[in-house]
XYZ file of C-alpha atoms in Angstrom:
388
model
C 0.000 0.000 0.000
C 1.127 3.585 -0.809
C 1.969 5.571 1.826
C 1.076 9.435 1.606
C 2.859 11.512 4.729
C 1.548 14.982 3.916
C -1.947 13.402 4.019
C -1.901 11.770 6.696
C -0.375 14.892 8.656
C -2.778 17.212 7.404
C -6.097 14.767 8.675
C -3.999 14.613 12.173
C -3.468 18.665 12.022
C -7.505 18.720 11.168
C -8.385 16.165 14.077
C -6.516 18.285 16.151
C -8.161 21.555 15.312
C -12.134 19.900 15.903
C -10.445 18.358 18.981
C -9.727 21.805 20.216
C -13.026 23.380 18.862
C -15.219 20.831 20.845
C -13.281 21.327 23.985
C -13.977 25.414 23.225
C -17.653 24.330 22.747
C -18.206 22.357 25.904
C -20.139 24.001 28.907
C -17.058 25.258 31.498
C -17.497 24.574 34.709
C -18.975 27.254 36.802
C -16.491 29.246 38.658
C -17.430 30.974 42.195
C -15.958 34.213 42.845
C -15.554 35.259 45.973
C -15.234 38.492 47.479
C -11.249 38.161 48.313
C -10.815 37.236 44.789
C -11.698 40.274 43.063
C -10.499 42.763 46.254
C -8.187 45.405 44.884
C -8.637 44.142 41.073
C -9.254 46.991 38.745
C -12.960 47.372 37.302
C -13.079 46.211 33.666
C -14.131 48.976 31.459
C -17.653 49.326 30.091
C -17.655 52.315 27.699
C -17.799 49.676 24.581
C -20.826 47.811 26.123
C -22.620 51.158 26.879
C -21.644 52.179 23.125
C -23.587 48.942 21.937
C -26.682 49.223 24.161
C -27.245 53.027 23.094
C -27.038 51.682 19.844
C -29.952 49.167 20.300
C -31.913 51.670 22.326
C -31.899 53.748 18.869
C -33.108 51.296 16.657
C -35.645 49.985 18.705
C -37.087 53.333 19.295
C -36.917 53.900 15.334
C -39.067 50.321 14.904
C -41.667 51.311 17.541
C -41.974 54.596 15.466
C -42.667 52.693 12.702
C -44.919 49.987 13.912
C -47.186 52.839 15.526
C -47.733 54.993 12.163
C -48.655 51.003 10.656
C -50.874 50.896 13.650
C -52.379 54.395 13.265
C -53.293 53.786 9.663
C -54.818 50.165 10.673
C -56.373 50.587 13.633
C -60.583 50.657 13.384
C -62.277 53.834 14.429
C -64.153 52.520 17.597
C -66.603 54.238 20.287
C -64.266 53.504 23.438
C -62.006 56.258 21.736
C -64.570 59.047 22.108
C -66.785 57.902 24.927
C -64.611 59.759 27.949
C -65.230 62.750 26.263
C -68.289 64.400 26.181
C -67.028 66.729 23.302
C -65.738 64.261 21.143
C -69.279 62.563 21.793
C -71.099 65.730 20.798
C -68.900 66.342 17.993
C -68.973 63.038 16.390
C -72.740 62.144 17.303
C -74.729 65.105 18.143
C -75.642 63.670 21.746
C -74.315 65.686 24.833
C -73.042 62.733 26.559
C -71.900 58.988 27.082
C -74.878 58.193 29.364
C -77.469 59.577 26.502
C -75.651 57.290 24.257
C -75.976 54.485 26.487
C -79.442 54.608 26.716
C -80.149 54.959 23.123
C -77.708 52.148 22.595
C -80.205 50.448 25.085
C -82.982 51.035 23.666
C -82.422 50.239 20.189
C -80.848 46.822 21.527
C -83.755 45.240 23.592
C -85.355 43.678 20.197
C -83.741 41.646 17.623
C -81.861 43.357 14.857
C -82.711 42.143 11.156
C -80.315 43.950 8.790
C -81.529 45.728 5.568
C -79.741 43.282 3.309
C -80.343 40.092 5.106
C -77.142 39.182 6.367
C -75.748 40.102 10.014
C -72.579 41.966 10.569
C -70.607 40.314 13.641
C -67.176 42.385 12.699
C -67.912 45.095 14.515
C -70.278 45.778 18.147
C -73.754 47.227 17.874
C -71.993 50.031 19.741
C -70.050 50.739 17.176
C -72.232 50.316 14.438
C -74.927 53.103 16.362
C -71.697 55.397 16.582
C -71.644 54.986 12.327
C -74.912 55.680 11.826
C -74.994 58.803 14.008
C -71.783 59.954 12.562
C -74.055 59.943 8.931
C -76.204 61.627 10.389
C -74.448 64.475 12.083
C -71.624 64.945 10.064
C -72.437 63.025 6.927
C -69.346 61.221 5.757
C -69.522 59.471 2.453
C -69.672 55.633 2.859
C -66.304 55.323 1.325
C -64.626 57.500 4.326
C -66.502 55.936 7.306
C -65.794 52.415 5.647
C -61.923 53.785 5.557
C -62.499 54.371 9.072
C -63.846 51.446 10.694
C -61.599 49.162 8.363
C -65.435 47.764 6.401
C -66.174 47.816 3.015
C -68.385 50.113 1.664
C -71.235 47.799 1.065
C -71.213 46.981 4.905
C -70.989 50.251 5.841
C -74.627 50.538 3.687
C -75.615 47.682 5.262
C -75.039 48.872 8.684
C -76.579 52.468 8.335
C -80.211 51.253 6.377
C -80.418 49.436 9.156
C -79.532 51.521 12.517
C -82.035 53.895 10.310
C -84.894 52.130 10.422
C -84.224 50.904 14.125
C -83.942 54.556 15.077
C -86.984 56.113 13.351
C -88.952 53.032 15.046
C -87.352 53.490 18.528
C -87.088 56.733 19.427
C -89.656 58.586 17.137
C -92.246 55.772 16.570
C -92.005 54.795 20.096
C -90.983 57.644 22.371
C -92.165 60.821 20.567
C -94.746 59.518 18.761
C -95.714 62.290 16.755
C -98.321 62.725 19.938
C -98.715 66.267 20.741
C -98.476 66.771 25.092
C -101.787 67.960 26.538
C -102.865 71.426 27.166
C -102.179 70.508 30.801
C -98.623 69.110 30.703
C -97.668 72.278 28.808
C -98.554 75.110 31.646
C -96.710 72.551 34.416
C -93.438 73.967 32.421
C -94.429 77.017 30.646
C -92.015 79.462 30.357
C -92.185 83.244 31.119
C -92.599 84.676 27.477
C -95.691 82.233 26.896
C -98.089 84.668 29.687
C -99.432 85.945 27.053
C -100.685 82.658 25.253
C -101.251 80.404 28.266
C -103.424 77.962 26.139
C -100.737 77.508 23.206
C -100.647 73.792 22.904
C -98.248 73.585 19.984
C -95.949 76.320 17.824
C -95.538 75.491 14.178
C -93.366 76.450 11.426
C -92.438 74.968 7.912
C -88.688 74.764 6.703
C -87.230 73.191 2.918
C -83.968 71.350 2.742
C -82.156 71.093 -0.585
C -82.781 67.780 -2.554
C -81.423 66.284 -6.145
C -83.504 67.466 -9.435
C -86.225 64.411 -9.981
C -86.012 62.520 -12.709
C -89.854 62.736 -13.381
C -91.559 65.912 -14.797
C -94.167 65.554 -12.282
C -91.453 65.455 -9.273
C -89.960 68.317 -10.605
C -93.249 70.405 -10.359
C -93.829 69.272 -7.364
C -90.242 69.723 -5.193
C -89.599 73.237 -7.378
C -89.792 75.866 -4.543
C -90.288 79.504 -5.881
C -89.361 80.637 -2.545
C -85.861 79.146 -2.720
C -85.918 78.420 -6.560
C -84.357 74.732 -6.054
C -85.619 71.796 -5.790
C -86.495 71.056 -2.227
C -88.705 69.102 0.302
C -91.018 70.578 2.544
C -91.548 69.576 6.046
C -94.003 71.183 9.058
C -92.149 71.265 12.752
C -94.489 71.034 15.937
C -92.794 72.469 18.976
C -94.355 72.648 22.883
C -93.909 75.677 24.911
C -90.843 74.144 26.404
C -88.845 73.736 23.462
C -89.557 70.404 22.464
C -89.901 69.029 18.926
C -93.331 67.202 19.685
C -94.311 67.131 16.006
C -92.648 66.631 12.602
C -94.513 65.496 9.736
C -93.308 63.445 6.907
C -91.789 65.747 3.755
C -93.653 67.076 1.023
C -92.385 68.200 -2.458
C -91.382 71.951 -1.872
C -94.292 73.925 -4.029
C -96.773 72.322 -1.425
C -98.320 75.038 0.562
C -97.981 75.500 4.439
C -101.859 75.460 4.709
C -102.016 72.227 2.524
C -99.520 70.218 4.778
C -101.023 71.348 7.507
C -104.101 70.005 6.676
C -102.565 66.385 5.187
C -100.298 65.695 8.109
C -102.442 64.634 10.700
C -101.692 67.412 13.244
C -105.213 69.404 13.552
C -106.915 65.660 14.331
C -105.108 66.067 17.765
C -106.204 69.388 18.384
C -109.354 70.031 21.189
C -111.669 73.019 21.960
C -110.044 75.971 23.856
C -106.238 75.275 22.124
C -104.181 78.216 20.698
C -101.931 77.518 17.822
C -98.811 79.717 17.332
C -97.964 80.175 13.731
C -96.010 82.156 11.216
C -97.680 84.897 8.697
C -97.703 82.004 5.955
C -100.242 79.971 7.994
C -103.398 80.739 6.950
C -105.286 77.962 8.527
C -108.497 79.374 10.111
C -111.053 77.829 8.090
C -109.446 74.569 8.405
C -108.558 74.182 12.224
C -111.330 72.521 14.428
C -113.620 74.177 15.878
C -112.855 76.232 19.461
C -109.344 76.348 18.676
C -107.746 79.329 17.879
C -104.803 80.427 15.533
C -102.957 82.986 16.444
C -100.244 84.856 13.943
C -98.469 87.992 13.737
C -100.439 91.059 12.146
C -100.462 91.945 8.583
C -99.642 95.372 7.714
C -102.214 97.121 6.357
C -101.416 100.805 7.174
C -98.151 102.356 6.646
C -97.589 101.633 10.570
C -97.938 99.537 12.926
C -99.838 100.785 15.606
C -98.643 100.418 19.368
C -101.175 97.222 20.183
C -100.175 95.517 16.835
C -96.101 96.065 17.911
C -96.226 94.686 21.061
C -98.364 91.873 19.625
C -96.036 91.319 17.062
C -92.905 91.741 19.569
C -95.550 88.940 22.197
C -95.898 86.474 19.284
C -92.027 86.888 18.013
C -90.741 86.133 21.775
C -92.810 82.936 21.905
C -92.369 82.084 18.230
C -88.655 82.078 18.047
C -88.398 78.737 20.112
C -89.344 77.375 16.531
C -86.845 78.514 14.749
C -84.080 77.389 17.200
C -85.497 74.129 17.220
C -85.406 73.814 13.488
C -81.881 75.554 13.832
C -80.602 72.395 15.947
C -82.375 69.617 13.524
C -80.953 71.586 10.467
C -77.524 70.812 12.607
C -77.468 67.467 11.402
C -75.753 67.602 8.024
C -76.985 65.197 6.238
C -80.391 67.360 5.701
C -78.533 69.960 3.672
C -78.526 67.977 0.727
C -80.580 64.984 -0.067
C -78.782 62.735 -2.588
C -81.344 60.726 -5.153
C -80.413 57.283 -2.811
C -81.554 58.739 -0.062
C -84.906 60.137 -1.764
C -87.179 56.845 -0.398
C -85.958 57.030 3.166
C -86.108 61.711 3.452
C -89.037 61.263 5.529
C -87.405 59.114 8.082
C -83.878 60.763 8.055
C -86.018 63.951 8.728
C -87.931 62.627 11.458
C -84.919 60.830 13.242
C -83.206 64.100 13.295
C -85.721 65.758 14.800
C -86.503 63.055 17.487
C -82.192 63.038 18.458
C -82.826 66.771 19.040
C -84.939 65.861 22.354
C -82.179 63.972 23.826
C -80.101 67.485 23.734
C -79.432 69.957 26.095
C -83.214 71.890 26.467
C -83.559 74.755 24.481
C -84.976 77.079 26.999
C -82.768 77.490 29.847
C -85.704 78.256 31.578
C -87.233 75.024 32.329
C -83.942 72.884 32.425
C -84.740 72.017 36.049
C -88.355 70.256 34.494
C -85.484 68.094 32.633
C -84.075 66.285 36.264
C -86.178 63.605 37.365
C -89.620 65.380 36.844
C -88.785 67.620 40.047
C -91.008 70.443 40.978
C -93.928 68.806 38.917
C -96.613 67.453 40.487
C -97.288 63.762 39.792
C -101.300 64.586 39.352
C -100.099 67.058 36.622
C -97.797 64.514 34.686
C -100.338 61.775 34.620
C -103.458 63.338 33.201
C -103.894 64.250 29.510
């Protein structure tokens, strides 16, 4: 057999080199310092170490900065983000508070929920969802931003806010307001100081117009043109109690209907008695159609080229209790999705209108005046409350 020297040497030199890596490898022993072992040994120096953990410090804080923009751009727009702060809560919803929330939330939960297009939406709460559809309503986002914002696409977001629609407009106006106007009784338990003058006003009304798309149909488009505000709008009659409170809204009309005709078609008058006092605008020429025994009163035409002194300070009377109205229609106008309605929306005006003007109600009251009516029912006697 051939012998090869160099060969052989170099597989000894190599079995000698993993020989001495293995014995690097293995697990030392562990070695006990004592106290008398290290006494009067100098401190190693630490400045690299310190060097390197500065360095790591760095770049972590550079990763967290970018995980949290990811995170910021992902995370889903959510109720628990606005719900300690009762101006967040009014900005976003149009409710003063988390607890007036809560009980709408409440309210609208105690049934079973049967979406508009037939399929459920576990993703997100029922909290959450409410918190959508308000946002619509108050601040009207298009579907593609508020789907942006609670990470849904856009035909969920529809889904979501036909539904909470309905499921308002049944709860709260359907089944708390009603469209029932409060007896001539219940108003003078909170009548306010400027109504002395018309102690037997049951209700105050007023029409207003909000903008709509141009019809498709001829017909529609004689019917929504208003010549007062040449656009097409719709046309909607506002009942308000001494108080301040939206007691009344009727459905909308096209906006050449007349104030006298909706009036008339909307089903307040059937609720009025003998002995009631209507407040009303110059427009509201009504007299011939109200029952009988109740009584319209409106400011005075002017038919000489002044006023005299009775027919100002019935004017200035009327205009002090009148302009509770206005502010009320002010605060439903508030909701921004009534200053346009879109041709999608054109089925469901009527409700939109009518939830708007129920969410007023759960608002701060308009008249300062009677705020302490507002806690509890204090100060008002129980007999009072409980008869019609």
């Amino acid at each position: 057999m051939l012998n090869f020297p160099e060969v052989e040497k170099k597989r000894k030199k190599r079995f000698h080199t993993e020989t001495t890596v293995a014995e690097v490898v293995q697990e030392p022993h562990p070695i006990v310092v004592t106290e008398e072992d290290v006494s009067g040994l100098p401190l190693p120096s630490t400045s690299n170490s310190v060097v390197a953990v500065e360095a790591e410090v760095y770049l972590l804080k550079k990763e967290l900065e970018e995980l949290k923009k990811t995170k910021t751009v992902q995370q889903r727009f959510t109720y628990a983000m606005i719900c300690d702060s009762d101006k967040l809560v009014l900005t976003h919803t149009g409710l003063p508070n988390k607890s007036v929330f809560n009980y709408i939330l409440q309210l609208c939960t105690a049934g079973e929920i049967t979406y508009f297009l037939g399929w459920k939406v576990p993703i997100i709460s029922h909290c959450d969802q409410l918190l959508m559809t308000l946002m619509k309503l108050k601040r009207n986002p298009t579907h593609k931003e508020l789907a942006f914002r609670f990470q849904l696409g856009e035909t969920t977001v529809a889904n979501i806010i036909n539904t909470w629609l309905h499921i308002l407009h049944e709860t709260i106006f359907e089944g708390l307001m009603k469209n029932k106007i409060p007896s001539l009784l219940k108003n003078k338990s909170c009548l306010p100081n400027c109504f002395t003058d018309f102690t037997s006003c049951r209700i105050i009304i007023d029409c207003t117009e909000v903008y709509a798309a141009v019809p498709a149909s001829m017909i529609k488009k004689q019917s929504m043109y208003s010549n007062y505000k040449h656009r097409y709008t719709l046309k909607g009659l506002v009942g308000v109690a001494p108080n301040g409170v939206v007691t009344f809204l009727s459905d909308l009309y096209g906006g050449s209907t007349s104030d006298k005709k909706i009036t008339q078609d909307c089903g307040l008058l059937s609720q009025l008695q003998s002995g009631d006092l209507i407040l009303a605008d110059k427009g509201f020429l009504i007299n011939d159609i109200v029952p009988e025994g109740v009584s319209v009163n409106i400011p005075p035409f002017l038919e000489t080229p002044q006023f005299t002194r009775e027919q100002a300070l019935r004017t200035r009377s009327i205009a002090r209790a009148r302009i509770h109205v206005e502010r009320a229609i002010g605060r439903i106008k508030g909701y921004s999705i009534l200053e346009f309605i879109p041709h999608n929306l054109m089925c469901y005006s009527s409700k939109v209108w009518q939830v708007c003007g129920a969410l007023t109600n759960f608002q701060y009251p308009l008249i300062k005046e009677v705020e302490v009516f507002y806690r509890c029912g204090e100060n008002i006697s129980e007999e009072n409350v409980s008869s019609e």
